mmCIF file of C-alpha atoms in Angstrom:
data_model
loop_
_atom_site.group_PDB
_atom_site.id
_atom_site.type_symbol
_atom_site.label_atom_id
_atom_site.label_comp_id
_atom_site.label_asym_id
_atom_site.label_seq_id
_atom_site.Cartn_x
_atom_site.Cartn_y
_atom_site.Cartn_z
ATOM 1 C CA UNK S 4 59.327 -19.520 -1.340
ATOM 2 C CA UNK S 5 60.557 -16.310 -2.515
ATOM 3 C CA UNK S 6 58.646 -13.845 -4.714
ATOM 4 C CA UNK S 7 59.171 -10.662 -6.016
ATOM 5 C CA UNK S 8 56.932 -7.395 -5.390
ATOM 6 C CA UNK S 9 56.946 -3.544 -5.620
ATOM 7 C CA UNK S 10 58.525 -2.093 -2.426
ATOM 8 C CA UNK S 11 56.428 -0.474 0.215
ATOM 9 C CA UNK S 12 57.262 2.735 1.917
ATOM 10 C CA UNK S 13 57.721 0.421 4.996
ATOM 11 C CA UNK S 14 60.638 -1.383 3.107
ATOM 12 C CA UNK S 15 62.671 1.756 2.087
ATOM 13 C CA UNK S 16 65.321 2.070 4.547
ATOM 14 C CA UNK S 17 66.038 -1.508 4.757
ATOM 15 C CA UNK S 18 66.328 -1.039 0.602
ATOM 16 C CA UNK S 19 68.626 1.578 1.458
ATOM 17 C CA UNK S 20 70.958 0.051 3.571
ATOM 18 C CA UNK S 21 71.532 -2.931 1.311
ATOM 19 C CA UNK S 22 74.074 -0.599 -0.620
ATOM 20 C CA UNK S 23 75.306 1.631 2.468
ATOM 21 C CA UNK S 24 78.480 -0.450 3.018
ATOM 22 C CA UNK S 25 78.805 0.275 -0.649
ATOM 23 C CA UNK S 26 77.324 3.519 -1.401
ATOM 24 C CA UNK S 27 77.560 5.109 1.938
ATOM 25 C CA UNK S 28 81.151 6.733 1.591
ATOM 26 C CA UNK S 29 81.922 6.346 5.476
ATOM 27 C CA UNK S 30 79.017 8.868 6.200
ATOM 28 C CA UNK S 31 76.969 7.464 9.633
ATOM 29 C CA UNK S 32 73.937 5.498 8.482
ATOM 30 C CA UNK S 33 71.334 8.527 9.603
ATOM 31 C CA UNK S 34 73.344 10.581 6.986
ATOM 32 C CA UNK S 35 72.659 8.041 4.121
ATOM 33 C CA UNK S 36 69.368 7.268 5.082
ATOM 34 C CA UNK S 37 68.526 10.962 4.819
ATOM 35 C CA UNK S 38 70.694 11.264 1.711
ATOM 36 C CA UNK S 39 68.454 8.553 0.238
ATOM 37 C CA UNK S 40 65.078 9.783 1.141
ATOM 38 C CA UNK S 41 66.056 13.525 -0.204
ATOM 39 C CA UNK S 42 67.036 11.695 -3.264
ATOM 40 C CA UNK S 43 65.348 12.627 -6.056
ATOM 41 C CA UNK S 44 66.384 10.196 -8.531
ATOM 42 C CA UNK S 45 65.271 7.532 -6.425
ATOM 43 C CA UNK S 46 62.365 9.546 -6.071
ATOM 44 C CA UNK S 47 61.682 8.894 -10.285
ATOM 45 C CA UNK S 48 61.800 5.256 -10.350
ATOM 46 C CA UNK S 49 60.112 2.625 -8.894
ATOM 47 C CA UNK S 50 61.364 -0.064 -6.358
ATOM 48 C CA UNK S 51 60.998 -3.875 -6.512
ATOM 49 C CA UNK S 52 62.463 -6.605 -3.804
ATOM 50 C CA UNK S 53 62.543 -10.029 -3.686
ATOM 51 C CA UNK S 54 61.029 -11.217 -0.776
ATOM 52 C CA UNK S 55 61.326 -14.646 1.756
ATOM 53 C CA UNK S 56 57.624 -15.043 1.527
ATOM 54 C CA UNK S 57 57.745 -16.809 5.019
ATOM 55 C CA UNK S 58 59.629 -14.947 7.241
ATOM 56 C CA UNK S 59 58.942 -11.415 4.681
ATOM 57 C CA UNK S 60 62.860 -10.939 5.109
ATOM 58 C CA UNK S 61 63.909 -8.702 1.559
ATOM 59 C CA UNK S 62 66.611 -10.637 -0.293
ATOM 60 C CA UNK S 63 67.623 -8.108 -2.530
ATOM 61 C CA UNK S 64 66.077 -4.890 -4.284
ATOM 62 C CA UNK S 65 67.124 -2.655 -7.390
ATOM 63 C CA UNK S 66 65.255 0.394 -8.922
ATOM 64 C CA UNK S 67 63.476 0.656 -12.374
ATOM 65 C CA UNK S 68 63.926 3.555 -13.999
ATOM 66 C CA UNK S 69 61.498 4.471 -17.499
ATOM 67 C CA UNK S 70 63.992 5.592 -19.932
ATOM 68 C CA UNK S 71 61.295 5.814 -22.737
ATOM 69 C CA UNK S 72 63.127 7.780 -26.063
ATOM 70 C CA UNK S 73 60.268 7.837 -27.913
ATOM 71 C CA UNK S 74 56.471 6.587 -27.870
ATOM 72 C CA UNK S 75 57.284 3.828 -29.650
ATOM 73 C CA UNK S 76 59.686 2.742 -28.109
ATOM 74 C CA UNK S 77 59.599 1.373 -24.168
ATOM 75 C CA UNK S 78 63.403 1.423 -22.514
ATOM 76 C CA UNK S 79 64.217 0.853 -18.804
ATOM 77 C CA UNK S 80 66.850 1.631 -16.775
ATOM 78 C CA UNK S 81 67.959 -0.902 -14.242
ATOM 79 C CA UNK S 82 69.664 0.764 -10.907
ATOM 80 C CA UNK S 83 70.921 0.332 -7.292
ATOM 81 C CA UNK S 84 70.647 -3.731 -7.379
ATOM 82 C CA UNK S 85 71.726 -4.519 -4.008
ATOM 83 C CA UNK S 86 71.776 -7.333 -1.368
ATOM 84 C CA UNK S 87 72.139 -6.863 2.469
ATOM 85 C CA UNK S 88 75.977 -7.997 3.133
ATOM 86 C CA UNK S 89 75.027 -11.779 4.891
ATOM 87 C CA UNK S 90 72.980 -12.614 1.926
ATOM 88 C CA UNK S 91 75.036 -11.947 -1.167
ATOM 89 C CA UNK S 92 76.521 -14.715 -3.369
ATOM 90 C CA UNK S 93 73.567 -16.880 -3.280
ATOM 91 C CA UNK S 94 71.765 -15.881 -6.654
ATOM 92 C CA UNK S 95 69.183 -13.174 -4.977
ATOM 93 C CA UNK S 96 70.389 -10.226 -6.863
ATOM 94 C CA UNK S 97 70.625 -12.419 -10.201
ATOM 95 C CA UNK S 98 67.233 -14.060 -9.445
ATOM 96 C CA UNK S 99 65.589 -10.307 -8.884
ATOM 97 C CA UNK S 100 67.223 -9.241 -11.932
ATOM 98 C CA UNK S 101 65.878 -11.540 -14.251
ATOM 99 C CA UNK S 102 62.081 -12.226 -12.744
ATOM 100 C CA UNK S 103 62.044 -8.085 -13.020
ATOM 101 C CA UNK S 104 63.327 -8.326 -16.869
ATOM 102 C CA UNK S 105 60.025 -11.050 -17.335
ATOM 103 C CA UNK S 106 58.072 -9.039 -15.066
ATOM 104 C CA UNK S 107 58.443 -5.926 -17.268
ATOM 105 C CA UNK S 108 58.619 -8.061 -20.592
ATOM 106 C CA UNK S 109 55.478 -9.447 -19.944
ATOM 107 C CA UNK S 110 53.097 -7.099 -18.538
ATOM 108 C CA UNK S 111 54.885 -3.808 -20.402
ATOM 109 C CA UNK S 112 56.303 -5.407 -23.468
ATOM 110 C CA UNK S 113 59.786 -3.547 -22.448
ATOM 111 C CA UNK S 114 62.488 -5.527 -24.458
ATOM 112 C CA UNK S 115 64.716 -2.748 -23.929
ATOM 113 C CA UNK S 116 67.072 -2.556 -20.588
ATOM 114 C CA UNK S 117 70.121 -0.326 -19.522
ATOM 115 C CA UNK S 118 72.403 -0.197 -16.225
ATOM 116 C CA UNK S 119 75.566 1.517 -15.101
ATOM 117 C CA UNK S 120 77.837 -0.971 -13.699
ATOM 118 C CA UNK S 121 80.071 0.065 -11.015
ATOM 119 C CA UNK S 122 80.822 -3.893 -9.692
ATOM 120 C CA UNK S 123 82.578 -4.620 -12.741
ATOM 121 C CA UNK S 124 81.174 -6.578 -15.756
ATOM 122 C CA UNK S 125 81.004 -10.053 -15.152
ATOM 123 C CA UNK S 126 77.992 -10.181 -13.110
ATOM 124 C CA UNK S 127 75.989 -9.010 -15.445
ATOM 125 C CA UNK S 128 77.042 -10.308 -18.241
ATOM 126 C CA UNK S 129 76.441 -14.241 -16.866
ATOM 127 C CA UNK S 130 72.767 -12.546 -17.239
ATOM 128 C CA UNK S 131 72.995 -12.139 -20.492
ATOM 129 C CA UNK S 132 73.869 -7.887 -20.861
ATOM 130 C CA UNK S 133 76.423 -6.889 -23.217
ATOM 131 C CA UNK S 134 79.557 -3.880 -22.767
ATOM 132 C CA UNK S 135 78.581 -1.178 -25.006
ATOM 133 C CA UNK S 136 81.287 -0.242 -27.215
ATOM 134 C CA UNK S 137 83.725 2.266 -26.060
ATOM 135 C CA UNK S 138 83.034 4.625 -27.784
ATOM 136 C CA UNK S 139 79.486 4.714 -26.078
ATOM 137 C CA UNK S 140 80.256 4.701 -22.812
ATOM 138 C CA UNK S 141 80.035 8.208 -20.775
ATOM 139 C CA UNK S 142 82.040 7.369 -17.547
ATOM 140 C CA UNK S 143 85.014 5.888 -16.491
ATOM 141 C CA UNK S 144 84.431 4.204 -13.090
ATOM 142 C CA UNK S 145 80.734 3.284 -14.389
ATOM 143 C CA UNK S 146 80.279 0.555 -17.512
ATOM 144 C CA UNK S 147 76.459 0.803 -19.291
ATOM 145 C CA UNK S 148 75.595 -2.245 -20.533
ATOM 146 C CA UNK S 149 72.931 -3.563 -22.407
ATOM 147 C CA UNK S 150 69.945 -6.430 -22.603
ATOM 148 C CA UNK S 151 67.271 -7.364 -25.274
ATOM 149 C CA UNK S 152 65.705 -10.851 -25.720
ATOM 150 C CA UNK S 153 64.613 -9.464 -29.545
ATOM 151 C CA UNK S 154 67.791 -7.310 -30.563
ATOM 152 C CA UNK S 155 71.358 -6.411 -30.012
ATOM 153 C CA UNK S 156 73.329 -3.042 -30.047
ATOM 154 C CA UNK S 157 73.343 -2.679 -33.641
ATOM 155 C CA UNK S 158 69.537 -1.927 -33.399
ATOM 156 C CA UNK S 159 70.058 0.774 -31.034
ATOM 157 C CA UNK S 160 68.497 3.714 -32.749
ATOM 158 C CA UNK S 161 68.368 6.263 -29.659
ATOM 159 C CA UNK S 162 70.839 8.105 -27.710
ATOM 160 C CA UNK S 163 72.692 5.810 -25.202
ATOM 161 C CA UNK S 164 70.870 7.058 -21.206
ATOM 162 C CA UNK S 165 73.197 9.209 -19.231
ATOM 163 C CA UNK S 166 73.793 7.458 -15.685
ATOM 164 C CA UNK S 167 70.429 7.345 -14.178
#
């Protein structure tokens, strides 16, 4: 059975070296480690994995971020989904994803979610995120996209989130 829970400070290097093969720029894994633990924008969010409740091995992890514009208004940013290289392309990262959007839905009424994309769009869009126009987006090798149950980009009504 597989569930998903906030990360422990026991789980953060594992977290972090789901993305080194991707994030890791050919530094040695100490580097990147360090690198990660300095960081302080991982530092301002906070951490969920979803867990092999059996064996406790983490499937996959990503990094909420609050993005609120307003008090009004609740907006998250999605970041740094990853999956440890044997374990991707079976549905973890997509799974994690979406029990995190109910998660937050449900206990936060957050209806509002961003990410950078740097994988291309595809992925996300099969869970149900939308491009933002071009004339949006602030970065060439990164794509934000978009995902509301209640409302689509025409009800934006706050400044699109710099990369976060």
């Amino acid at each position: 059975m597989k569930r998903i829970r906030e990360a422990t400070k026991e789980d953060m290097i594992m977290i972090y070296m789901m993305g080194f093969d991707f994030w890791g720029d050919d530094m040695p894994s100490e580097e990147y480690i360090t690198m990660c633990e300095d960081s302080s924008k991982y530092k301002k969010g906070k951490w969920y994995v979803l867990e092999e409740t059996d064996t406790e091995e983490l499937l996959s992890s990503l990094i909420i971020y609050e993005l609120n514009p307003s008090k009004e208004l609740i907006v998250k940013g999605i970041g740094s989904i990853a999956t440890p290289i044997h374990l991707r392309k079976n549905g973890y990262a997509s799974l994690l994803v979406k029990e995190t959007i109910n998660k937050l839905e449900q206990e936060e009424n957050c209806n509002n979610f961003f990410l950078y994309s740097d994988i291309g769009t595809n992925f996300y869009k099969k869970l149900g995120f939308i491009v933002l126009p071009n004339e949006s987006q602030k970065y060439e090798d990164s794509v934000c996209m978009y995902y509301s149950k209640e409302s689509g980009l025409d009800s934006i009504t706050y400044d699109i989130p710099s990369y976060f």
